[in-house]
Amino acid sequence: MPSKSDTIRRGYTLVELAIVLSRGVRELLAGEMPNGVDDNGNGLIDEAGFCANLREDALDLRLTPECTDAEGRPILRTMETSVLLRN
């Protein structure tokens, strides 16, 4: 794939590339509604089922996978971790 400078120099068209890292991830994080408000109280508004948030010297990662139980009811679990950034 051409570099960005090759794209500009040779007149290629930029194309968006989507890579699927996981399936079964909820569209919005648990507790969120698509309404422009922080519904789950974590300081973020309408965040996706997988989101990364940079704050000062840490990267917060949140993930809400979704599946169904034997009766077809949704099962949601939200996992959260932080990575301390150095250098």
Coordinates of N, CA and C in Angstrom, one line a residue:
M1 N 0.9 -1.2 0.0 CA 0.0 0.0 0.0 C 0.9 1.2 0.0
P2 N 0.6 2.2 -0.8 CA 1.4 3.4 -0.9 C 1.4 4.2 0.4
S3 N 2.5 4.9 0.7 CA 2.5 5.8 1.9 C 1.7 7.0 1.6
K4 N 1.4 7.8 2.6 CA 0.6 9.0 2.4 C 1.3 10.0 1.5
S5 N 2.6 10.1 1.5 CA 3.3 11.0 0.6 C 3.2 10.4 -0.9
D6 N 3.2 9.1 -1.0 CA 3.0 8.5 -2.4 C 1.6 8.8 -2.9
T7 N 0.7 8.7 -2.0 CA -0.7 8.9 -2.3 C -0.9 10.4 -2.9
I8 N -0.3 11.3 -2.2 CA -0.4 12.7 -2.6 C 0.3 12.9 -4.0
R9 N 1.5 12.4 -4.0 CA 2.4 12.6 -5.2 C 1.8 12.0 -6.4
R10 N 1.3 10.8 -6.3 CA 0.9 10.0 -7.5 C -0.6 10.1 -7.7
G11 N -1.4 10.8 -6.8 CA -2.8 11.0 -7.1 C -3.7 9.8 -6.7
Y12 N -3.2 8.9 -5.9 CA -4.0 7.8 -5.5 C -5.2 8.3 -4.6
T13 N -6.2 7.5 -4.5 CA -7.4 7.9 -3.7 C -7.2 7.2 -2.3
L14 N -7.4 8.0 -1.3 CA -7.3 7.4 0.1 C -8.5 6.6 0.3
V15 N -8.3 5.4 0.9 CA -9.3 4.4 1.2 C -9.3 4.1 2.7
E16 N -10.5 4.1 3.3 CA -10.7 3.8 4.7 C -10.6 2.2 4.8
L17 N -9.8 1.8 5.7 CA -9.6 0.3 6.0 C -10.1 0.0 7.4
A18 N -11.1 -0.9 7.4 CA -11.6 -1.4 8.7 C -11.1 -2.8 9.0
I19 N -10.6 -2.9 10.2 CA -10.0 -4.2 10.7 C -10.9 -4.7 11.9
V20 N -11.5 -5.8 11.8 CA -12.3 -6.4 12.9 C -11.4 -7.1 13.9
L21 N -11.3 -6.6 15.1 CA -10.5 -7.2 16.1 C -11.3 -8.2 16.9
S22 N -12.6 -8.0 17.0 CA -13.4 -8.9 17.8 C -14.9 -8.8 17.4
R23 N -15.6 -9.8 17.6 CA -17.1 -9.8 17.4 C -17.8 -10.0 18.7
G24 N -19.0 -9.6 18.8 CA -19.8 -9.8 20.0 C -19.6 -8.6 21.0
V25 N -19.1 -7.5 20.5 CA -18.9 -6.3 21.3 C -20.1 -5.4 21.1
R26 N -20.6 -5.0 22.2 CA -21.9 -4.2 22.2 C -21.6 -2.8 21.5
E27 N -22.6 -2.3 20.8 CA -22.4 -1.0 20.1 C -22.0 0.1 21.1
L28 N -22.7 0.2 22.2 CA -22.3 1.2 23.2 C -21.9 0.5 24.5
L29 N -21.1 1.1 25.3 CA -20.7 0.6 26.6 C -21.9 0.4 27.5
A30 N -21.9 -0.6 28.3 CA -23.0 -0.9 29.2 C -23.5 0.3 30.0
G31 N -24.8 0.6 30.0 CA -25.3 1.7 30.7 C -25.4 3.0 29.9
E32 N -24.9 2.9 28.7 CA -25.0 4.1 27.8 C -26.2 4.0 26.8
M33 N -26.7 5.2 26.6 CA -27.8 5.3 25.6 C -27.3 6.4 24.6
P34 N -27.7 6.3 23.3 CA -27.2 7.3 22.3 C -28.0 8.6 22.4
N35 N -27.7 9.3 23.5 CA -28.5 10.5 23.7 C -27.6 11.8 24.0
G36 N -26.3 11.7 23.9 CA -25.5 12.9 24.1 C -25.2 13.2 25.6
V37 N -25.5 12.2 26.5 CA -25.4 12.4 27.9 C -24.5 11.2 28.5
D38 N -23.8 11.5 29.6 CA -23.0 10.5 30.2 C -23.9 9.6 31.1
D39 N -24.5 8.6 30.6 CA -25.5 7.8 31.3 C -24.9 6.9 32.4
N40 N -23.7 6.4 32.2 CA -23.2 5.5 33.2 C -22.2 6.1 34.2
G41 N -22.1 7.4 34.1 CA -21.3 8.2 35.1 C -19.8 8.0 35.1
N42 N -19.2 7.6 34.0 CA -17.8 7.5 33.9 C -17.0 8.7 33.3
G43 N -17.8 9.8 33.1 CA -17.2 11.0 32.5 C -17.1 11.0 31.0
L44 N -17.5 10.0 30.3 CA -17.5 10.0 28.9 C -19.0 10.0 28.3
I45 N -19.2 10.5 27.2 CA -20.5 10.6 26.6 C -20.7 9.6 25.4
D46 N -21.7 8.8 25.5 CA -22.0 7.8 24.4 C -20.9 7.0 23.9
E47 N -20.0 6.5 24.8 CA -18.8 5.8 24.3 C -19.2 4.4 23.8
A48 N -18.4 4.0 22.8 CA -18.6 2.7 22.1 C -18.4 1.5 23.0
G49 N -18.8 0.3 22.6 CA -18.6 -0.9 23.4 C -17.1 -1.2 23.7
F50 N -16.3 -0.8 22.8 CA -14.8 -0.8 23.1 C -14.4 0.6 22.9
C51 N -13.8 1.2 24.0 CA -13.3 2.6 23.8 C -12.0 2.7 24.6
A52 N -11.2 3.6 24.1 CA -9.9 4.0 24.7 C -9.9 5.5 25.0
N53 N -9.5 5.8 26.2 CA -9.6 7.2 26.6 C -8.2 7.6 27.2
L54 N -7.6 8.6 26.6 CA -6.3 9.1 27.1 C -6.5 10.1 28.2
R55 N -5.9 10.0 29.3 CA -5.9 11.0 30.4 C -4.5 11.1 31.0
E56 N -4.0 12.3 30.9 CA -2.7 12.6 31.4 C -1.7 11.5 31.1
D57 N -1.2 10.7 32.0 CA -0.2 9.7 31.8 C -0.7 8.2 31.7
A58 N -2.0 8.1 31.5 CA -2.6 6.7 31.4 C -3.6 6.6 30.2
L59 N -3.7 5.4 29.8 CA -4.7 5.1 28.7 C -5.7 4.1 29.4
D60 N -7.0 4.6 29.4 CA -8.0 3.7 30.0 C -8.7 3.0 28.8
L61 N -8.9 1.7 29.0 CA -9.5 0.8 28.0 C -10.8 0.2 28.7
R62 N -11.9 0.3 27.9 CA -13.1 -0.3 28.4 C -13.7 -1.2 27.3
L63 N -14.3 -2.3 27.7 CA -14.9 -3.2 26.8 C -16.2 -3.8 27.3
T64 N -17.3 -3.8 26.5 CA -18.5 -4.5 26.9 C -18.9 -5.5 25.9
P65 N -18.5 -6.8 26.1 CA -19.0 -7.8 25.2 C -20.4 -8.2 25.5
E66 N -21.1 -8.7 24.5 CA -22.6 -9.0 24.7 C -22.8 -10.4 24.1
C67 N -23.6 -11.2 24.8 CA -24.0 -12.5 24.3 C -25.4 -12.7 24.9
T68 N -26.0 -13.8 24.6 CA -27.3 -14.1 25.2 C -27.3 -15.4 26.0
D69 N -28.1 -15.5 27.0 CA -28.2 -16.8 27.8 C -29.1 -17.8 27.1
A70 N -29.4 -18.9 27.8 CA -30.2 -19.9 27.2 C -31.7 -19.5 26.9
E71 N -32.2 -18.5 27.6 CA -33.5 -17.9 27.3 C -33.5 -16.7 26.4
G72 N -32.3 -16.4 25.8 CA -32.2 -15.3 24.9 C -32.1 -13.9 25.5
R73 N -31.9 -13.9 26.8 CA -31.7 -12.6 27.5 C -30.2 -12.1 27.3
P74 N -30.0 -10.8 27.1 CA -28.6 -10.4 26.9 C -27.8 -10.5 28.2
I75 N -26.6 -10.9 28.0 CA -25.6 -10.9 29.1 C -24.6 -9.9 28.8
L76 N -24.4 -8.9 29.7 CA -23.4 -7.8 29.5 C -22.4 -7.9 30.7
R77 N -21.2 -7.7 30.3 CA -20.1 -7.5 31.3 C -19.2 -6.5 30.8
T78 N -18.9 -5.5 31.6 CA -17.9 -4.4 31.2 C -16.6 -4.7 32.0
M79 N -15.5 -4.7 31.2 CA -14.2 -4.8 31.7 C -13.5 -3.5 31.5
E80 N -12.7 -3.1 32.5 CA -11.9 -1.9 32.4 C -10.5 -2.1 32.9
T81 N -9.6 -1.5 32.3 CA -8.2 -1.5 32.7 C -7.5 -0.2 32.3
S82 N -6.4 0.1 33.0 CA -5.6 1.3 32.6 C -4.2 0.9 32.4
V83 N -3.6 1.5 31.4 CA -2.2 1.3 31.1 C -1.4 2.6 31.4
L84 N -0.4 2.5 32.3 CA 0.4 3.7 32.6 C 1.4 3.9 31.5
L85 N 1.4 5.1 30.9 CA 2.3 5.5 29.8 C 3.5 6.1 30.3
R86 N 4.7 5.6 29.8 CA 6.0 6.2 30.3 C 6.7 6.7 29.1
N87 N 7.7 7.5 29.4 CA 8.6 8.1 28.4 C 7.9 9.1 27.7

